[in-house]
Coordinates of C-alpha atoms and ligand atoms in Angstrom, one line a residue:
M24 CA -14.4 33.7 16.4
N25 CA -16.8 30.6 15.8
C26 CA -14.7 27.6 14.5
R27 CA -16.1 24.4 13.3
I28 CA -13.1 21.6 14.1
G29 CA -13.5 18.1 12.8
V30 CA -11.9 15.7 15.1
I31 CA -10.4 12.5 13.9
S32 CA -9.4 10.6 17.3
G33 CA -8.1 7.7 15.4
D34 CA -6.5 4.6 16.6
G35 CA -3.8 3.7 19.1
I36 CA -2.7 6.5 21.1
G37 CA -4.8 8.9 19.0
P38 CA -7.7 9.3 21.4
E39 CA -5.4 10.2 24.4
I40 CA -3.3 13.0 22.3
V41 CA -6.4 14.4 20.8
R42 CA -8.1 14.5 24.3
E43 CA -5.2 16.6 25.6
A44 CA -5.1 18.8 22.5
R45 CA -8.7 19.8 23.0
K46 CA -8.2 20.6 26.4
V47 CA -5.6 23.2 25.2
L48 CA -8.0 24.4 22.4
D49 CA -10.8 24.9 25.2
R50 CA -8.4 26.7 27.5
V51 CA -7.6 29.1 24.3
A52 CA -11.3 29.7 23.8
E53 CA -12.1 30.6 27.5
R54 CA -9.0 32.9 27.4
Y55 CA -9.5 34.7 24.1
G56 CA -13.2 34.4 23.6
H57 CA -13.7 32.2 20.9
S58 CA -16.0 29.1 20.3
F59 CA -14.8 25.8 18.8
V60 CA -17.4 23.3 18.1
Y61 CA -15.9 19.8 17.6
K62 CA -17.5 17.1 15.1
E63 CA -16.1 13.6 15.8
L64 CA -15.0 12.1 12.5
L65 CA -14.4 8.2 12.1
L66 CA -11.1 7.2 10.1
G67 CA -8.8 4.4 9.9
G68 CA -9.2 1.5 12.4
A69 CA -12.0 3.1 14.1
S70 CA -14.0 3.5 11.0
I71 CA -13.1 -0.3 9.8
D72 CA -14.5 -1.4 13.3
V73 CA -17.9 0.4 12.5
H74 CA -18.3 0.6 8.8
G75 CA -16.1 -2.0 7.4
V76 CA -13.9 0.3 5.5
P77 CA -11.3 2.9 6.8
L78 CA -13.0 6.0 5.1
T79 CA -16.6 6.7 4.2
E80 CA -18.4 9.4 2.0
E81 CA -19.9 10.5 5.0
T82 CA -16.7 11.4 6.8
I83 CA -15.5 13.2 3.8
E84 CA -18.7 15.1 3.7
Q85 CA -18.5 16.0 7.3
A86 CA -15.0 16.9 7.0
K87 CA -15.6 19.2 4.0
A88 CA -18.3 20.9 6.3
C89 CA -15.5 21.9 9.0
D90 CA -13.1 24.8 8.8
A91 CA -10.4 22.4 9.5
V92 CA -9.6 18.8 10.9
L93 CA -7.6 17.9 13.8
M94 CA -6.3 14.2 13.8
G95 CA -4.6 12.1 16.3
S96 CA -3.0 9.1 14.3
I97 CA -4.5 5.9 12.6
G98 CA -3.2 2.6 12.2
G99 CA -2.7 -0.5 14.5
D100 CA 0.2 -3.0 15.0
A101 CA 0.4 -4.8 11.7
K102 CA 1.4 -8.2 13.0
T103 CA -1.7 -8.6 15.8
S104 CA -4.3 -6.1 14.5
P105 CA -7.1 -7.7 12.4
W106 CA -7.2 -4.6 10.3
Y107 CA -4.2 -6.0 8.5
Q108 CA -5.7 -9.2 7.3
L109 CA -7.6 -7.1 4.9
E110 CA -6.6 -6.2 1.6
P111 CA -4.2 -3.2 1.2
S112 CA -7.0 -0.8 0.0
R113 CA -9.3 -1.5 3.1
R114 CA -6.5 -1.0 5.9
P115 CA -6.5 2.0 7.9
E116 CA -3.6 3.7 5.9
A117 CA -5.5 3.7 2.8
G118 CA -8.2 6.0 5.0
L119 CA -5.6 8.7 5.3
L120 CA -4.4 8.8 1.6
G121 CA -8.2 8.7 0.6
I122 CA -8.9 12.0 2.7
R123 CA -5.7 13.8 1.7
K124 CA -7.2 13.0 -2.0
A125 CA -10.6 14.0 -1.5
L126 CA -9.7 17.2 0.2
N127 CA -7.1 18.0 -2.3
L128 CA -4.3 18.5 0.4
F129 CA -1.5 19.5 -1.8
A130 CA 0.8 21.4 0.5
N131 CA 2.4 19.6 3.4
L132 CA 4.0 21.6 6.2
R133 CA 6.3 20.0 9.0
P134 CA 8.2 22.3 11.2
A135 CA 11.5 21.1 12.6
Y136 CA 12.5 23.2 15.7
L137 CA 15.3 22.3 18.2
Y138 CA 13.9 23.1 21.9
E139 CA 17.0 24.3 24.0
E140 CA 15.8 22.2 26.7
L141 CA 15.9 19.0 24.6
R142 CA 19.1 19.8 22.9
A143 CA 20.6 16.4 24.4
A144 CA 18.3 14.4 22.4
C145 CA 19.8 16.1 19.2
P146 CA 22.1 13.7 17.4
L147 CA 24.1 16.8 15.7
R148 CA 27.4 17.6 17.0
E149 CA 27.2 19.9 19.9
D150 CA 28.7 23.2 18.3
I151 CA 26.0 22.8 15.5
S152 CA 23.2 22.1 17.8
A153 CA 24.0 24.9 20.1
A154 CA 23.3 27.5 17.4
G155 CA 19.4 26.0 17.5
F156 CA 17.2 25.8 14.5
D157 CA 13.8 26.5 13.6
M158 CA 12.8 25.7 10.1
L159 CA 9.6 24.5 8.4
I160 CA 9.5 22.3 5.3
M161 CA 6.9 22.8 2.8
R162 CA 6.5 19.6 0.5
E163 CA 4.1 19.4 -2.6
L164 CA 2.0 16.4 -1.8
T165 CA -0.1 15.5 -4.8
G166 CA 2.1 15.7 -7.8
G167 CA 5.6 14.6 -8.9
L168 CA 7.1 11.2 -9.3
Y169 CA 4.7 9.6 -6.7
F170 CA 1.6 10.4 -9.0
G171 CA 3.2 10.1 -12.3
A172 CA 2.6 7.1 -15.0
R173 CA 4.7 4.3 -14.3
K174 CA 5.1 0.8 -15.7
T175 CA 7.5 -2.4 -15.9
E176 CA 7.8 -4.1 -19.1
E177 CA 10.3 -6.0 -21.1
V178 CA 12.3 -4.3 -23.7
D179 CA 14.1 -6.3 -26.0
G180 CA 14.6 -9.2 -23.5
V181 CA 15.5 -6.7 -20.5
L182 CA 13.1 -6.1 -17.5
T183 CA 12.7 -2.1 -17.5
A184 CA 10.8 0.1 -15.2
V185 CA 9.6 3.8 -15.8
D186 CA 8.3 6.2 -13.2
T187 CA 7.4 9.7 -14.6
L188 CA 7.9 13.0 -12.8
S189 CA 6.0 15.5 -14.2
Y190 CA 4.7 19.1 -13.0
N191 CA 2.8 21.6 -14.6
E192 CA 3.2 25.3 -13.8
H193 CA -0.2 25.6 -12.0
E194 CA 0.8 22.9 -9.5
I195 CA 4.4 24.8 -8.7
R196 CA 2.6 28.1 -8.6
R197 CA 0.1 27.3 -5.8
I198 CA 2.6 25.4 -3.5
A199 CA 5.0 28.3 -4.2
K200 CA 2.4 30.8 -3.1
R201 CA 1.6 28.8 0.1
A202 CA 5.4 28.7 1.0
F203 CA 5.8 32.5 0.3
D204 CA 2.6 33.3 2.6
I205 CA 3.8 31.3 5.4
A206 CA 7.2 32.8 5.1
M207 CA 5.6 36.1 5.8
K208 CA 4.4 34.8 9.0
R209 CA 7.8 33.6 9.9
R210 CA 11.5 34.9 9.1
K211 CA 10.6 35.7 5.6
K212 CA 13.1 33.4 4.1
V213 CA 12.3 30.9 1.3
C214 CA 14.9 28.4 0.2
S215 CA 13.6 26.5 -2.9
V216 CA 15.3 23.2 -3.2
D217 CA 15.6 21.2 -6.6
K218 CA 17.8 19.5 -9.3
A219 CA 18.0 22.2 -11.7
N220 CA 21.2 21.3 -13.0
V221 CA 19.8 18.0 -14.2
L222 CA 15.9 17.8 -14.4
D223 CA 13.6 19.8 -16.7
S224 CA 10.8 19.6 -14.0
S225 CA 13.4 21.3 -11.7
R226 CA 14.2 24.0 -14.1
L227 CA 10.4 24.9 -14.7
W228 CA 10.1 24.5 -10.8
R229 CA 12.8 27.3 -10.5
R230 CA 11.3 29.7 -13.2
I231 CA 7.8 29.4 -11.6
V232 CA 9.1 30.1 -8.0
E233 CA 11.0 33.1 -9.3
E234 CA 7.8 34.4 -10.8
V235 CA 5.8 34.2 -7.4
A236 CA 8.7 35.6 -5.5
E237 CA 8.3 38.8 -7.5
D238 CA 4.7 39.2 -5.4
Y239 CA 6.7 38.9 -2.1
P240 CA 9.2 41.5 -2.2
E241 CA 9.7 41.4 1.5
V242 CA 10.7 37.5 1.3
E243 CA 14.3 36.6 0.6
L244 CA 14.5 33.6 -1.9
S245 CA 17.4 31.3 -2.3
H246 CA 17.7 28.0 -4.5
M247 CA 19.5 25.0 -3.4
Y248 CA 20.1 21.7 -5.0
V249 CA 18.6 18.9 -3.1
D250 CA 21.8 16.9 -2.7
N251 CA 23.5 20.1 -1.1
C252 CA 20.2 20.8 1.1
A253 CA 20.6 17.0 2.3
M254 CA 24.1 18.1 3.6
Q255 CA 23.3 21.7 4.7
L256 CA 20.5 20.2 7.0
V257 CA 23.3 18.5 9.3
L258 CA 25.8 20.9 8.8
H259 CA 24.3 24.1 9.2
P260 CA 20.4 23.7 10.0
A261 CA 20.3 27.2 11.5
Q262 CA 20.3 28.8 8.0
F263 CA 16.9 27.6 6.9
D264 CA 13.4 29.1 7.6
V265 CA 10.9 27.8 4.9
I266 CA 12.4 25.0 2.5
L267 CA 10.0 24.5 -0.3
T268 CA 10.4 21.5 -2.4
E269 CA 8.4 18.8 -4.6
N270 CA 7.2 15.6 -3.5
M271 CA 10.1 12.9 -3.3
F272 CA 12.5 15.5 -2.4
G273 CA 10.3 16.7 0.6
D274 CA 9.4 13.1 1.5
I275 CA 13.1 12.6 2.1
L276 CA 14.1 16.1 3.3
S277 CA 11.3 16.2 6.0
D278 CA 12.3 13.0 7.6
E279 CA 15.9 14.0 7.9
A280 CA 14.9 17.4 9.3
S281 CA 12.7 15.8 11.8
M282 CA 15.1 13.1 12.9
V283 CA 17.6 15.7 13.6
T284 CA 15.5 17.4 16.2
G285 CA 15.7 14.0 18.1
S286 CA 12.3 13.8 19.5
I287 CA 9.4 12.5 17.6
G288 CA 6.7 13.0 20.0
M289 CA 7.3 16.9 19.4
L290 CA 6.7 17.1 15.7
S291 CA 3.7 18.7 14.3
S292 CA 2.3 18.9 10.7
A293 CA -0.2 20.3 8.6
S294 CA -1.7 19.5 5.0
L295 CA -3.4 22.4 3.5
N296 CA -5.6 22.9 0.1
D297 CA -5.8 26.3 -1.6
T298 CA -8.5 27.7 0.8
K299 CA -7.9 28.2 4.5
F300 CA -8.6 24.4 5.1
G301 CA -6.1 22.2 6.7
L302 CA -5.8 18.8 8.1
Y303 CA -3.4 19.1 11.2
E304 CA -1.8 16.1 12.9
P305 CA 1.4 14.9 14.4
S306 CA 4.1 13.5 12.4
H307 CA 4.4 10.2 14.5
G308 CA 2.0 7.4 14.2
S309 CA -0.5 5.6 16.5
A310 CA 2.1 4.0 18.9
P311 CA 0.2 0.8 19.4
D312 CA 3.0 -0.3 21.7
I313 CA 2.0 2.4 24.5
A314 CA -1.8 2.9 23.6
G315 CA -4.2 3.3 26.4
Q316 CA -1.5 3.6 29.1
D317 CA -1.3 7.5 29.7
R318 CA 2.5 7.6 28.4
A319 CA 2.0 9.3 25.0
N320 CA 3.5 12.6 24.5
P321 CA 0.6 14.9 23.4
I322 CA 2.9 17.8 22.5
A323 CA 3.1 17.1 18.9
T324 CA -0.6 16.9 18.4
I325 CA -1.0 20.3 20.7
L326 CA 1.5 22.0 18.5
S327 CA -0.6 20.6 15.4
A328 CA -3.5 22.4 16.9
A329 CA -1.2 25.7 17.2
M330 CA -1.0 25.2 13.6
M331 CA -4.4 25.1 13.0
L332 CA -4.9 28.4 15.0
R333 CA -2.2 30.1 12.8
Y334 CA -2.9 28.9 9.4
T335 CA -6.6 27.9 9.2
F336 CA -8.0 31.0 11.6
D337 CA -5.1 33.3 11.5
L338 CA -5.1 33.5 15.1
D339 CA -1.5 34.1 15.4
R340 CA -1.4 35.1 19.1
E341 CA -3.3 32.3 20.3
A342 CA -1.0 30.0 18.5
D343 CA 1.9 32.1 20.1
A344 CA 0.5 31.5 23.6
V345 CA 0.1 27.7 22.9
E346 CA 3.9 27.4 21.6
A347 CA 4.8 29.7 24.5
A348 CA 3.1 27.4 27.0
V349 CA 4.7 24.1 25.5
R350 CA 8.3 25.8 25.9
Q351 CA 7.6 26.9 29.6
V352 CA 6.3 23.5 30.8
L353 CA 9.6 22.1 29.3
K354 CA 11.5 24.9 30.8
E355 CA 10.2 23.8 34.2
G356 CA 11.6 20.3 33.7
F357 CA 8.3 18.4 32.8
R358 CA 8.7 15.6 30.4
T359 CA 6.6 12.6 29.0
G360 CA 8.6 9.1 29.1
D361 CA 10.1 9.4 25.5
I362 CA 12.1 13.0 26.3
L363 CA 12.5 12.1 29.8
S364 CA 16.1 12.9 31.0
E365 CA 17.8 13.1 34.3
G366 CA 16.6 15.7 36.9
C367 CA 13.2 16.0 35.0
T368 CA 9.7 15.4 36.4
Y369 CA 7.9 12.2 34.7
T370 CA 4.7 13.4 33.5
T371 CA 1.5 11.5 32.3
T372 CA -0.1 11.9 28.8
T373 CA -3.1 13.8 31.0
Q374 CA -0.6 15.7 33.3
M375 CA 1.0 17.4 30.4
G376 CA -2.3 18.4 28.8
D377 CA -3.0 20.0 32.3
L378 CA 0.2 21.6 32.8
I379 CA 0.4 23.2 29.0
A380 CA -3.4 24.4 29.5
D381 CA -2.8 25.9 32.7
R382 CA -0.1 27.7 31.2
I383 CA -2.3 29.5 28.7
Ligands
NAD411 P1 4.8 5.4 15.3 O1 5.4 6.7 15.1 O2 3.6 5.2 15.9 O3 6.0 4.6 16.7 C1 7.5 4.7 16.5 C2 7.8 4.6 18.3 O4 7.7 5.9 18.4 C3 7.3 3.8 19.0 O5 8.0 3.2 19.8 C4 6.3 4.8 19.8 O6 6.0 4.2 21.1 C5 6.9 5.9 20.0 N1 6.1 7.1 19.6 C6 5.5 7.6 18.7 N2 4.8 8.5 18.9 C7 4.9 9.0 20.3 C8 4.3 9.9 21.3 N3 3.8 10.8 21.0 N4 4.7 9.7 22.6 C9 5.6 8.6 22.9 N5 6.2 7.9 21.9 C10 5.7 8.0 20.8 O7 5.3 4.3 14.3 P2 5.0 2.9 13.9 O8 5.2 2.1 15.1 O9 6.0 2.7 12.7 O10 3.7 2.8 13.4 C11 2.7 2.4 14.2 C12 1.2 2.6 13.4 O11 1.0 4.0 13.2 C13 1.4 1.8 12.0 O12 0.0 1.2 12.0 C14 1.3 3.0 10.9 O13 0.9 2.7 9.9 C15 0.6 4.1 11.6 N6 1.3 5.3 11.3 C16 0.1 6.5 11.2 C17 0.4 7.4 10.6 C18 -0.5 8.5 11.0 O14 -1.6 8.5 11.2 N7 -0.3 9.7 10.0 C19 1.8 8.0 10.5 C20 3.0 7.2 10.7 C21 2.7 5.7 11.3

């Protein structure tokens, strides 16, 4: 298969972790007979340094010409970096919001998986973590409360703020379809999370999700109120496969789910639109405190590359191979500093990439 992959190395540890993910992708290409052609794209601080702005039309057009984009992370230290002397719309993070919008990336996927070898880092009680968990949060990313009309005004002498939570059936249908498609590649369970006992937007959400479910008879659909879901994530996380939810609920639940894994350097993510295109990036930031020191954990980026193989290119076997290689390296006791524990072997960013690539 011939794949055009846009690469945003970005800032901080970005170039180091992306370099290792490319190493692993090159190994996949060699082993399975694919051709990956990379196109370097500028975003965030790296773009400000060259063009004075965090995102250019050229980057958007180049990204659109690719099948997928693999990203490291963007941004710097807000206290010391000159990028943060600029007005907010010209800072690195504005570039990321801009590219998500320009590429219409409405579906955000964040897996939360508990590796047996890293169970000690899980903050949950041992009898709960012993069951393990492997879930994926599918969050709607371009609608709902964060994008509705808002205002603050004085009403009868009282300061009053209004935010609007609105979803239409098309927005719900397209994200629900994405969730069911992905559930078909996993354990075939979707839990749709809403607040249908209170909100009209949630009642419509539930209705449309049920309609979409009719096209996926193999997938088991359940519904859960968001307050209950927040509890269940720490009480019985093993019950979840795909959690489908709207923007704000997903924002909160995906952070909760990722924190219960206990390992930020391990968490991948993907943002998809209604084609096969996706932007794949680790869930963590650019870690300026350890940039350039060969200390960053590249696994979240390598697993993001695996998601790209699975969801954009439908290369499930190759994605499985990358994920198995990561598990193998952990099983053999190799760890970067962030996940290091007694009895394990300290590994640099470069060594971790080599070890994973070697096991594919
Ligand atoms: P961060 O995730 O960069 O770092 C938090 C802590 O985790 C730091 O101690 C860091 O060293 C550590 N860490 C993060 N990733 C690691 C890895 N792969 N290996 C080892 N340790 C790792 O969060 P922050 O410090 O709040 O933000 C730093 C910058 O990143 C800011 O400019 C922020 O805006 C940006 N950011 C970017 C993205 C993105 O590109 N999508 C996301 C979040 C934050």
